[in-house]
Short mmCIF file of N, CA and C in Angstrom, two decimals:
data_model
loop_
_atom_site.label_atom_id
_atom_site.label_comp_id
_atom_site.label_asym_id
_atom_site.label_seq_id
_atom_site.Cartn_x
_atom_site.Cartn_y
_atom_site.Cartn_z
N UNK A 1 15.79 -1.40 1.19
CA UNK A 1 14.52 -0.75 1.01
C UNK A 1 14.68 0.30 -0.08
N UNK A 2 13.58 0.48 -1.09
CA UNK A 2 13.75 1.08 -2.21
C UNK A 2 12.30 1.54 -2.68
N UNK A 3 12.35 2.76 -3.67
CA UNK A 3 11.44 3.06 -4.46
C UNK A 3 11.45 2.72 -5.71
N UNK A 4 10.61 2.08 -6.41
CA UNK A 4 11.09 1.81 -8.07
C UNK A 4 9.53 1.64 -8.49
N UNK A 5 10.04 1.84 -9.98
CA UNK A 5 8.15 2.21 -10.42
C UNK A 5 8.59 0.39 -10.66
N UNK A 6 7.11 -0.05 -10.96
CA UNK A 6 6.90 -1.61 -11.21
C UNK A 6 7.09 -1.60 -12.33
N UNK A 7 7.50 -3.19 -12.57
CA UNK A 7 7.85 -3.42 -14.24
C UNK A 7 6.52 -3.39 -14.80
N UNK A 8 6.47 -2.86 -16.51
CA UNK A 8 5.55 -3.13 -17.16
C UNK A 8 4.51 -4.38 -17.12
N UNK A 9 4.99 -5.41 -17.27
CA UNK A 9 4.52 -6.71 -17.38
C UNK A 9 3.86 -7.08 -15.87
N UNK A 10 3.30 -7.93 -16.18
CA UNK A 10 2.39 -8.47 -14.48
C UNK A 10 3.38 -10.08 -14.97
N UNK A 11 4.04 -10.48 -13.50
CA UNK A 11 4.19 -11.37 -13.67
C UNK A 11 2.89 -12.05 -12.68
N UNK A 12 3.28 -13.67 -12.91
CA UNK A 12 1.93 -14.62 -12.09
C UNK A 12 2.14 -14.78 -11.18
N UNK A 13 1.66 -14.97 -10.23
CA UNK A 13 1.70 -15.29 -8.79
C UNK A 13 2.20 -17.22 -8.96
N UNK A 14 3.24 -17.84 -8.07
CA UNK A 14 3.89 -18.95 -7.40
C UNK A 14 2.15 -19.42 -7.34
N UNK A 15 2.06 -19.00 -6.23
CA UNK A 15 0.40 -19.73 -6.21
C UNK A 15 -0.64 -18.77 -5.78
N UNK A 16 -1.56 -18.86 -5.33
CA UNK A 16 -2.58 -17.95 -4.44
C UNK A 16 -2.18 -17.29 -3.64
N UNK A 17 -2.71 -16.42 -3.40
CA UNK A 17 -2.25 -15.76 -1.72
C UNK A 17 -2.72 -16.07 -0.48
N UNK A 18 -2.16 -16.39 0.25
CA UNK A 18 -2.90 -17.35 1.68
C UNK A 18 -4.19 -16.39 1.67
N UNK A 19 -4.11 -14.75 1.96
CA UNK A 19 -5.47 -14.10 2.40
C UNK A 19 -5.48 -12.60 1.83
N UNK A 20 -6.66 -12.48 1.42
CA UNK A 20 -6.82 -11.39 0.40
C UNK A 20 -8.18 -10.59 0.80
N UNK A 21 -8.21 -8.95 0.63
CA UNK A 21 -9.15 -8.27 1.65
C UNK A 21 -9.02 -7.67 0.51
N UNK A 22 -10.18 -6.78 0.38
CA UNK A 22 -10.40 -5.76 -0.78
C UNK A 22 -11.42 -4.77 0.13
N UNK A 23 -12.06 -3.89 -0.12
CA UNK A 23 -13.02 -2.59 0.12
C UNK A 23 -12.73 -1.50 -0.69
N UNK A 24 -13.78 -0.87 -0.88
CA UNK A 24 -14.10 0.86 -0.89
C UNK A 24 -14.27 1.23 0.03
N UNK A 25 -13.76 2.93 0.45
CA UNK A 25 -13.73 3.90 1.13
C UNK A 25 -14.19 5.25 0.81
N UNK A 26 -14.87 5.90 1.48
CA UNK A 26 -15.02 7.38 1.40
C UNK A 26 -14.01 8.25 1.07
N UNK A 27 -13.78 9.15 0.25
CA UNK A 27 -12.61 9.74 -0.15
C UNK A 27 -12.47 10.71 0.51
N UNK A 28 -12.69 11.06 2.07
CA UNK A 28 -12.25 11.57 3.14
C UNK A 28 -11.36 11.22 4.07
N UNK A 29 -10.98 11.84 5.16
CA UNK A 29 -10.25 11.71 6.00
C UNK A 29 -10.45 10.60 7.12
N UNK A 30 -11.98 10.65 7.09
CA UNK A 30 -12.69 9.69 8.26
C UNK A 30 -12.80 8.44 7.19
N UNK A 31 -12.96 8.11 5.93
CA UNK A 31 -12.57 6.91 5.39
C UNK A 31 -11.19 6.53 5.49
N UNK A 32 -10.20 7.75 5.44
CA UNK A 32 -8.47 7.00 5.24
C UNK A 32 -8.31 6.83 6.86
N UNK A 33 -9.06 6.72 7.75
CA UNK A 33 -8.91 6.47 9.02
C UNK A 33 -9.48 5.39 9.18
N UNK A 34 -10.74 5.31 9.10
CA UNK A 34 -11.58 3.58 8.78
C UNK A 34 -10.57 2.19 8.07
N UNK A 35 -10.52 3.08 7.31
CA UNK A 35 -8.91 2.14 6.01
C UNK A 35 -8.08 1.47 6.88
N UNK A 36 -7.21 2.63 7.61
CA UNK A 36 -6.13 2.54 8.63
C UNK A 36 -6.86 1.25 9.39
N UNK A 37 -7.71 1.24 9.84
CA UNK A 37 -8.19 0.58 11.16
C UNK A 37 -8.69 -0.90 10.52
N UNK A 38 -9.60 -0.57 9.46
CA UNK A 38 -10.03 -2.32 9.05
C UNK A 38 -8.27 -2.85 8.80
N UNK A 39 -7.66 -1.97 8.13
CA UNK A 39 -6.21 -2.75 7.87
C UNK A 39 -5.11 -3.83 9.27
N UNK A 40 -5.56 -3.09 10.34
CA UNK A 40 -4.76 -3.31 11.55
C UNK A 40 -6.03 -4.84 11.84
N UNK A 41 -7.07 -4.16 11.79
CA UNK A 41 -7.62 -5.71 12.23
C UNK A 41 -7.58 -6.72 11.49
N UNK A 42 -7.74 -6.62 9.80
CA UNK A 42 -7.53 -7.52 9.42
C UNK A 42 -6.10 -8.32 9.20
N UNK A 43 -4.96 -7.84 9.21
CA UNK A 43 -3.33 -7.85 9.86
C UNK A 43 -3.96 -9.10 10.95
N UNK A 44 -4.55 -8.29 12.07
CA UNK A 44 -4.63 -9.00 13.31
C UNK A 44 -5.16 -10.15 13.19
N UNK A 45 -6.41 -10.36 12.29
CA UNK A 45 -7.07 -12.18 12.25
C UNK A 45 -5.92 -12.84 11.20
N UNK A 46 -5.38 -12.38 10.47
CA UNK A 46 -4.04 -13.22 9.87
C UNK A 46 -3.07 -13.58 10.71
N UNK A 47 -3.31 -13.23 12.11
CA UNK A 47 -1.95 -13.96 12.69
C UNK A 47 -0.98 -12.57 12.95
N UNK A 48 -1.03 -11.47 12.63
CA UNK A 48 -0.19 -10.45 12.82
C UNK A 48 -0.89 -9.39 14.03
N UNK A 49 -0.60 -9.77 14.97
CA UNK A 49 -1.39 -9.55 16.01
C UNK A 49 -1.50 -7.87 16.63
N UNK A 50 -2.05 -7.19 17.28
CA UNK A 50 -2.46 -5.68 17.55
C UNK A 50 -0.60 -5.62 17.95
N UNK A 51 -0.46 -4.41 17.42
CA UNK A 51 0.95 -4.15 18.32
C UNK A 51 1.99 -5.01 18.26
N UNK A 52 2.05 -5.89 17.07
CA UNK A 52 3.18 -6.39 17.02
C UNK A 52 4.41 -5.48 15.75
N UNK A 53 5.21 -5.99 15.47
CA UNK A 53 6.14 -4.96 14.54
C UNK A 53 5.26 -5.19 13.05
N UNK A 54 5.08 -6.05 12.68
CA UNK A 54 4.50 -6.41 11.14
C UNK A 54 3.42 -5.67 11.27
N UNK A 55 2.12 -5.97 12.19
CA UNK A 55 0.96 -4.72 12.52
C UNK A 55 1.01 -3.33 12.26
N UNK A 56 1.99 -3.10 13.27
CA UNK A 56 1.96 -1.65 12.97
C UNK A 56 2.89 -1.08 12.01
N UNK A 57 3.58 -1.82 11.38
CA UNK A 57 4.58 -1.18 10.15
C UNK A 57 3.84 -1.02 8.80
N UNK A 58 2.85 -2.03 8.81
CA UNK A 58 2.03 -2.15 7.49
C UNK A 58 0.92 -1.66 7.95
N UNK A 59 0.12 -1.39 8.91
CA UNK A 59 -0.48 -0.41 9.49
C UNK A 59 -0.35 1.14 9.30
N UNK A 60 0.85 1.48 9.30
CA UNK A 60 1.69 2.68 9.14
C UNK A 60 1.81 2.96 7.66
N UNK A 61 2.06 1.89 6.62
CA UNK A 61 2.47 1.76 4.99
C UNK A 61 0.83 2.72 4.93
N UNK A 62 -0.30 1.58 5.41
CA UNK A 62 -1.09 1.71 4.96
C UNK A 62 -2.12 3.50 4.94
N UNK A 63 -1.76 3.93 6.23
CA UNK A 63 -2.36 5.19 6.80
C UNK A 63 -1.83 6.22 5.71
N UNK A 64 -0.65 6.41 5.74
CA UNK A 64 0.24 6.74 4.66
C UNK A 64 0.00 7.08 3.47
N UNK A 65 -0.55 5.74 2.93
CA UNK A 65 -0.96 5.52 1.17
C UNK A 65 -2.80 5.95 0.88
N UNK A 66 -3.35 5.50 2.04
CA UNK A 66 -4.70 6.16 2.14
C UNK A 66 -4.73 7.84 2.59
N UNK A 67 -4.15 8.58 3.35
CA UNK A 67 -3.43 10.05 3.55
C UNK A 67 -3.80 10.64 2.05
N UNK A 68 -2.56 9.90 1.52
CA UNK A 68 -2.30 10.68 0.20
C UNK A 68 -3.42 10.37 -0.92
N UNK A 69 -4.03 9.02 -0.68
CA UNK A 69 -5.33 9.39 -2.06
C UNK A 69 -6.22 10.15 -1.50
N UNK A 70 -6.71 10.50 -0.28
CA UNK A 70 -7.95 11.31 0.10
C UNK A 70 -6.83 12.64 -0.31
N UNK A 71 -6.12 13.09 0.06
CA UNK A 71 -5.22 14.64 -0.04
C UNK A 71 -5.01 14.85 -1.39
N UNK A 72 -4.09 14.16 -2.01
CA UNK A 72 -3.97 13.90 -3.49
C UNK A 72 -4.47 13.87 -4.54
N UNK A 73 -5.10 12.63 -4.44
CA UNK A 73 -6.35 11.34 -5.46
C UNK A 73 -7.93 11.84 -5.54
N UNK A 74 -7.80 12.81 -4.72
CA UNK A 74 -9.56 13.24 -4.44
C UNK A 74 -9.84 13.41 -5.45
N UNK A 75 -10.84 12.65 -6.14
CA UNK A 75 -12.07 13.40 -7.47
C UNK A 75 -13.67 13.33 -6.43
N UNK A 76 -14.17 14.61 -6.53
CA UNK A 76 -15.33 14.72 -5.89
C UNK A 76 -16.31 13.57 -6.55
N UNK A 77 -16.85 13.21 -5.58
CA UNK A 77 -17.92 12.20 -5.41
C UNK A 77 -16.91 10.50 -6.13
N UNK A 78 -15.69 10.39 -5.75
CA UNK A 78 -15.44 9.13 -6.02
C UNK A 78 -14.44 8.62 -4.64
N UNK A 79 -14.63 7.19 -4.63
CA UNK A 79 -14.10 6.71 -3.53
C UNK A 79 -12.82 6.45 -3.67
N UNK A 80 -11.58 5.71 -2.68
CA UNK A 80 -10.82 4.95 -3.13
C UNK A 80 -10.73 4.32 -2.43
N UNK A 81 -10.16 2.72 -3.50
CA UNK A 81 -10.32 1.37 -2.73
C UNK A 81 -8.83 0.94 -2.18
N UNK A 82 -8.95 0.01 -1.49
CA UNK A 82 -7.63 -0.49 -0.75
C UNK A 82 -7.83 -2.50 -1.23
N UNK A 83 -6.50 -2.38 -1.34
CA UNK A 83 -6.50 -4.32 -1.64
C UNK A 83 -5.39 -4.63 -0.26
N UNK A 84 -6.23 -5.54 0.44
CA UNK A 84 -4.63 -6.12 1.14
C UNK A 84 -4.31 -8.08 0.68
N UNK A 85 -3.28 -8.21 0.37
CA UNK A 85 -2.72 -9.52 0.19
C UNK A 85 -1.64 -10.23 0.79
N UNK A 86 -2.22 -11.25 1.38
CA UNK A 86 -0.74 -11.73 2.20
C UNK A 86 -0.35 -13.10 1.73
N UNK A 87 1.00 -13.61 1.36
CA UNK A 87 1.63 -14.63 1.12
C UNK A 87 2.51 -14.91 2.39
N UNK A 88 2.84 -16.26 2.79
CA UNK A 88 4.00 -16.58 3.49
C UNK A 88 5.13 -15.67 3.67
N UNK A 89 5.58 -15.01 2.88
CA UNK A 89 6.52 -14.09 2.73
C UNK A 89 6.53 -12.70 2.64
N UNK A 90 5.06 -12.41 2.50
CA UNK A 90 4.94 -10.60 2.25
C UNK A 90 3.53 -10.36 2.56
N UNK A 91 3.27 -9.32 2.89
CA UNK A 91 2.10 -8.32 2.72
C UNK A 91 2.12 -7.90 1.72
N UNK A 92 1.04 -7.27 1.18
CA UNK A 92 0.78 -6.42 -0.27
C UNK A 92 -0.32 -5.48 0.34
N UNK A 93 0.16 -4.29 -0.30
CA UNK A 93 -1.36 -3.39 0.59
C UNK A 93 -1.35 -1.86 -1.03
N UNK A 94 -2.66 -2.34 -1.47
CA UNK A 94 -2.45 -1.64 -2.72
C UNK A 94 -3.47 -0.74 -2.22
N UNK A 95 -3.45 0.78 -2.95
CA UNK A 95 -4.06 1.57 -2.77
C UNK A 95 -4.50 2.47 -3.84
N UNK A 96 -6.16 2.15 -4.63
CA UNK A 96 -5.94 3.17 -5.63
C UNK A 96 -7.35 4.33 -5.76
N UNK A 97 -7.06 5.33 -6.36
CA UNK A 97 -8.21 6.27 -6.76
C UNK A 97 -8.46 6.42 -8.20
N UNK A 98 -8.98 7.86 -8.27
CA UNK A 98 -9.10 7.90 -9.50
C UNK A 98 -8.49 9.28 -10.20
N UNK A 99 -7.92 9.88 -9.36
CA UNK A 99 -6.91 10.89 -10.33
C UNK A 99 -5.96 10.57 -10.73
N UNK A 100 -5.41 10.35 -11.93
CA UNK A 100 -4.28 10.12 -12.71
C UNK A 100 -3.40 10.94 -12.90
N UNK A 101 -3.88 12.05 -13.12
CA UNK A 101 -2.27 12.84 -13.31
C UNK A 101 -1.91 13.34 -12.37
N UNK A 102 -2.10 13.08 -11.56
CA UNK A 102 -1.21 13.20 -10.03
C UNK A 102 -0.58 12.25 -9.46
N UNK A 103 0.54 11.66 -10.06
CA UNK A 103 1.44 10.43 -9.72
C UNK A 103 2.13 11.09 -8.68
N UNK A 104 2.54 9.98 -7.58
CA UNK A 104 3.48 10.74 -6.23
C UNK A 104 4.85 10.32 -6.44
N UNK A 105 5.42 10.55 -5.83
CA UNK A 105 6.93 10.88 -5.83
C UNK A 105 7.58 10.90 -4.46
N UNK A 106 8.37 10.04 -4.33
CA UNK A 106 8.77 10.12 -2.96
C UNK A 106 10.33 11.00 -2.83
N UNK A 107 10.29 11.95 -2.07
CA UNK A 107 11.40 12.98 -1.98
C UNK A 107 11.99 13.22 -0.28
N UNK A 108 13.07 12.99 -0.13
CA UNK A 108 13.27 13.97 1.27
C UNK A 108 12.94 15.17 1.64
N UNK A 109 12.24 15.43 2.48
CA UNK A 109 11.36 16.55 3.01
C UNK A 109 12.43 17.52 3.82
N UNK A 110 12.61 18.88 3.87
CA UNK A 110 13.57 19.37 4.27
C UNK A 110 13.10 19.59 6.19
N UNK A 111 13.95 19.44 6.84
CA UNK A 111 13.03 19.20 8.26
C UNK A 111 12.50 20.62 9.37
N UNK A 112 12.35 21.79 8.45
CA UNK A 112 11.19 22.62 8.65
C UNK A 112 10.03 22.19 7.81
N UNK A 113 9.97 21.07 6.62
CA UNK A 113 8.85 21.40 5.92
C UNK A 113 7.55 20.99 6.55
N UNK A 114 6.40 21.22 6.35
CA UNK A 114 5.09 20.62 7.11
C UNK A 114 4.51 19.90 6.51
N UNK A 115 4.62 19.36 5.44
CA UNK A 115 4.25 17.67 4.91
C UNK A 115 5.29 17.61 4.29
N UNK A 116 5.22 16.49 3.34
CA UNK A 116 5.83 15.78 2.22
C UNK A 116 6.77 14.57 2.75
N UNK A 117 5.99 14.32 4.01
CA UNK A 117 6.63 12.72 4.64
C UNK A 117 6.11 11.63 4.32
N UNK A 118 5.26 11.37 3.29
CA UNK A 118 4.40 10.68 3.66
C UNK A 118 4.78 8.95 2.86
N UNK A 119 5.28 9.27 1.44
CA UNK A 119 5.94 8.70 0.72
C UNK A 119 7.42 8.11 0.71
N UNK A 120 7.94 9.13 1.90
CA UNK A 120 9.23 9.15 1.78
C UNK A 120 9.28 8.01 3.50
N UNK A 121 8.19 8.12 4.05
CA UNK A 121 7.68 6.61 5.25
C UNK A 121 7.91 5.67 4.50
N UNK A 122 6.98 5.59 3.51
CA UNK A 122 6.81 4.48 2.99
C UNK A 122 7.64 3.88 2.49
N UNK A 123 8.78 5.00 1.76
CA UNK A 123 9.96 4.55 1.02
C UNK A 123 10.92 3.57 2.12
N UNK A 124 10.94 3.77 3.00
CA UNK A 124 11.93 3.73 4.80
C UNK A 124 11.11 1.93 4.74
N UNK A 125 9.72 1.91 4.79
CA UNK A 125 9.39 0.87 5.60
C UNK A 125 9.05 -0.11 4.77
N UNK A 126 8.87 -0.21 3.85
CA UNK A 126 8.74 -1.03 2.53
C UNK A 126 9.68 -1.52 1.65
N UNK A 127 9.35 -2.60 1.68
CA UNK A 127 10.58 -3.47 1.28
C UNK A 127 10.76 -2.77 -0.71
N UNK A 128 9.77 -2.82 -1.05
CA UNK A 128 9.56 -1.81 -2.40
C UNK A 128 7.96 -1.09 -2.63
N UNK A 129 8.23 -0.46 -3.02
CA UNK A 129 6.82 0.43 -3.30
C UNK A 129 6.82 1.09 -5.30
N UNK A 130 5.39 1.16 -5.49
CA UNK A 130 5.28 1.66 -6.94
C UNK A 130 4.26 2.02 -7.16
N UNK A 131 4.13 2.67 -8.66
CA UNK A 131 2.37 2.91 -8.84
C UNK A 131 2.73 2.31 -10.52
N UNK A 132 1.03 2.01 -10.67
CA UNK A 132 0.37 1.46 -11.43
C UNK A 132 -0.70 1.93 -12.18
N UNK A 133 -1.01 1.45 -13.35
CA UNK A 133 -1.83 2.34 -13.49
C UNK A 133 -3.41 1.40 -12.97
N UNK A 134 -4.31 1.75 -12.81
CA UNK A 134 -5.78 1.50 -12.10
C UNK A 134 -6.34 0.66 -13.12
N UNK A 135 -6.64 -0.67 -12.89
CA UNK A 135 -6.75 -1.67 -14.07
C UNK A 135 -8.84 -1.30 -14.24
N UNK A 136 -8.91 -1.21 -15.37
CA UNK A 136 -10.28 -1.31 -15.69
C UNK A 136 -10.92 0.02 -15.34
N UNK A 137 -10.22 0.93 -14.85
CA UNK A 137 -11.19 2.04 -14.71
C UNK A 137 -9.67 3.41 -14.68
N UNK A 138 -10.08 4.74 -15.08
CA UNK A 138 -8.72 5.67 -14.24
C UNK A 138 -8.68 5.57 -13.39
N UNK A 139 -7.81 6.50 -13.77
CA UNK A 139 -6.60 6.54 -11.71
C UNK A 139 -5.41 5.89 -12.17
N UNK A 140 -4.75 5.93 -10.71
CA UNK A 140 -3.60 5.15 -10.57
C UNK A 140 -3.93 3.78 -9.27
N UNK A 141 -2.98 3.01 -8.97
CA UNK A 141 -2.93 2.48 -7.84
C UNK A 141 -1.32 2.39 -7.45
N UNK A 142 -1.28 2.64 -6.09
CA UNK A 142 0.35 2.99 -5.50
C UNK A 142 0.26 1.81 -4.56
N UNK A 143 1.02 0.91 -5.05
CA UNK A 143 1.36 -0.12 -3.56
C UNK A 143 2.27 -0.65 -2.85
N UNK A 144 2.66 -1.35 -2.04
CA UNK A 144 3.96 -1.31 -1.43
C UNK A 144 3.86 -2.56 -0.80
N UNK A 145 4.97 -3.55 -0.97
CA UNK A 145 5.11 -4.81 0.33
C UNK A 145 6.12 -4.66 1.12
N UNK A 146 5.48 -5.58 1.90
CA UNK A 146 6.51 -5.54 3.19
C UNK A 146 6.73 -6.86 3.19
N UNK A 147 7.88 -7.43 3.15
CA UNK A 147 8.52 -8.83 3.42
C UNK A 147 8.72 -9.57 4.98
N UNK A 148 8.33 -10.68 4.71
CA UNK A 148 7.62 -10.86 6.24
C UNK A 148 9.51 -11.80 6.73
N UNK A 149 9.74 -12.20 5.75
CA UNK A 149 10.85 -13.47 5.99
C UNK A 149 12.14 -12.72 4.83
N UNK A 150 13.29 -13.32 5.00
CA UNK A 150 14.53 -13.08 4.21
C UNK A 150 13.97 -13.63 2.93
N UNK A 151 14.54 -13.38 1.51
CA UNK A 151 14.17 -14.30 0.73
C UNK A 151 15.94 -14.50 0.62
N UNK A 152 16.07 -15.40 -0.50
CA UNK A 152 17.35 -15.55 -1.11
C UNK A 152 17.89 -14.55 -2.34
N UNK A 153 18.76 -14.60 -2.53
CA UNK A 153 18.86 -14.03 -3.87
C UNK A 153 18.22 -14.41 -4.71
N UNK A 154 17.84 -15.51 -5.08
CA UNK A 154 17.75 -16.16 -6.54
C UNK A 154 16.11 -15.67 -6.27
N UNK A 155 15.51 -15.50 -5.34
CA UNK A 155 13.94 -15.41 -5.48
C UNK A 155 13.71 -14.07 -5.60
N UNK A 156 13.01 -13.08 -6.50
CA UNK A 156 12.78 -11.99 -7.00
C UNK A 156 11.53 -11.55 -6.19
N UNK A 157 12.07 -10.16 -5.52
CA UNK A 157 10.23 -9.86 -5.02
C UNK A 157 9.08 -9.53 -5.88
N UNK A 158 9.58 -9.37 -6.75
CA UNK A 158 8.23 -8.56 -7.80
C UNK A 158 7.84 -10.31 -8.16
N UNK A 159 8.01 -11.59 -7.80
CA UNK A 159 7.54 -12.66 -8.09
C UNK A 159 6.24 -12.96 -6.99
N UNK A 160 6.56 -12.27 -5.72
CA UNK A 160 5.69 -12.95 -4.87
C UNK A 160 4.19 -12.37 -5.46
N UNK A 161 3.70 -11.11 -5.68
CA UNK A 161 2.62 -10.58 -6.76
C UNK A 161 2.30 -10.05 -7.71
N UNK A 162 1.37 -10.24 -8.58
CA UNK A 162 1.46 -9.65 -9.78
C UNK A 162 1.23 -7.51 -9.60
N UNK A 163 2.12 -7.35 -10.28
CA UNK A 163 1.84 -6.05 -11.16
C UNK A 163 0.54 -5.50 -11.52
N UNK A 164 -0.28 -4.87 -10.81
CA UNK A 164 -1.32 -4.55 -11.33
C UNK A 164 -1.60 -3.20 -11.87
#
């Protein structure tokens, strides 16, 4: 498990992604909670059922990455959207707003501090995580997969989705 910014280039996707969810959210707290929750159900009609480990780990990625654009990412009166993508082999759960010069950083938090966990979860539970920059509009987008199966060596994760 690792942090690394994404390569420049978008590579192509092998093929489609079995199932793909997109929305906007309120750039509040009660939207990065809504987020959290459409995420767990939609997990759940893919086959990743309430309370299983894949549920709530990417459940958890996701609370996480929505946290930090409402705290972070806030530009008054703009939303941020969430993408989720699933292949045979991974989740994808992208998350973007529209402040840009506030790129995150994932750091060990010293264990009196009272935030700065939030990235450094994600870093723990994600098979890799990165940001991007926000295609077609500012901002950034920060996303992270979670690998559902082993791959081999020879198969590269940054293959299962493109770079956005």
């Amino acid at each position: 498990m690792n942090d690394t910014t994404p390569p420049t280039g978008a590579t192509p996707l092998p093929s489609p992604p079995a199932h793909e969810f997109a929305m906007q959210f309120t750039s509040t707290p009660r939207g990065a909670q809504l987020a959290r929750r459409v995420v767990s159900h939609r997990l759940d009609d893919w086959t990743h059922a309430y309370g299983s480990p894949v549920n709530e780990t990417v459940t958890l990625i996701a609370a996480e990455l929505t946290a930090n654009a409402v705290r972070h990412g806030h530009v008054p009166g703009r939303d941020f959207r969430i993408r989720l993508t699933a292949t045979p082999a991974a989740i994808r759960i992208e998350v973007s707003d529209t402040r840009t010069e506030r790129l995150p950083r994932s750091a060990c938090p010293s264990p009196d501090a009272e935030s700065g966990r939030g990235l450094y979860l994600v870093a723990r539970l994600a098979t890799r995580w990165g940001i991007a920059p926000r295609p077609g509009a500012p901002g950034k987008t920060v996303w992270a997969e979670f690998t559902l199966q082993e791959t081999t060596a020879q198969s590269r994760p940054t293959e299962l989705f493109p770079v956005t």
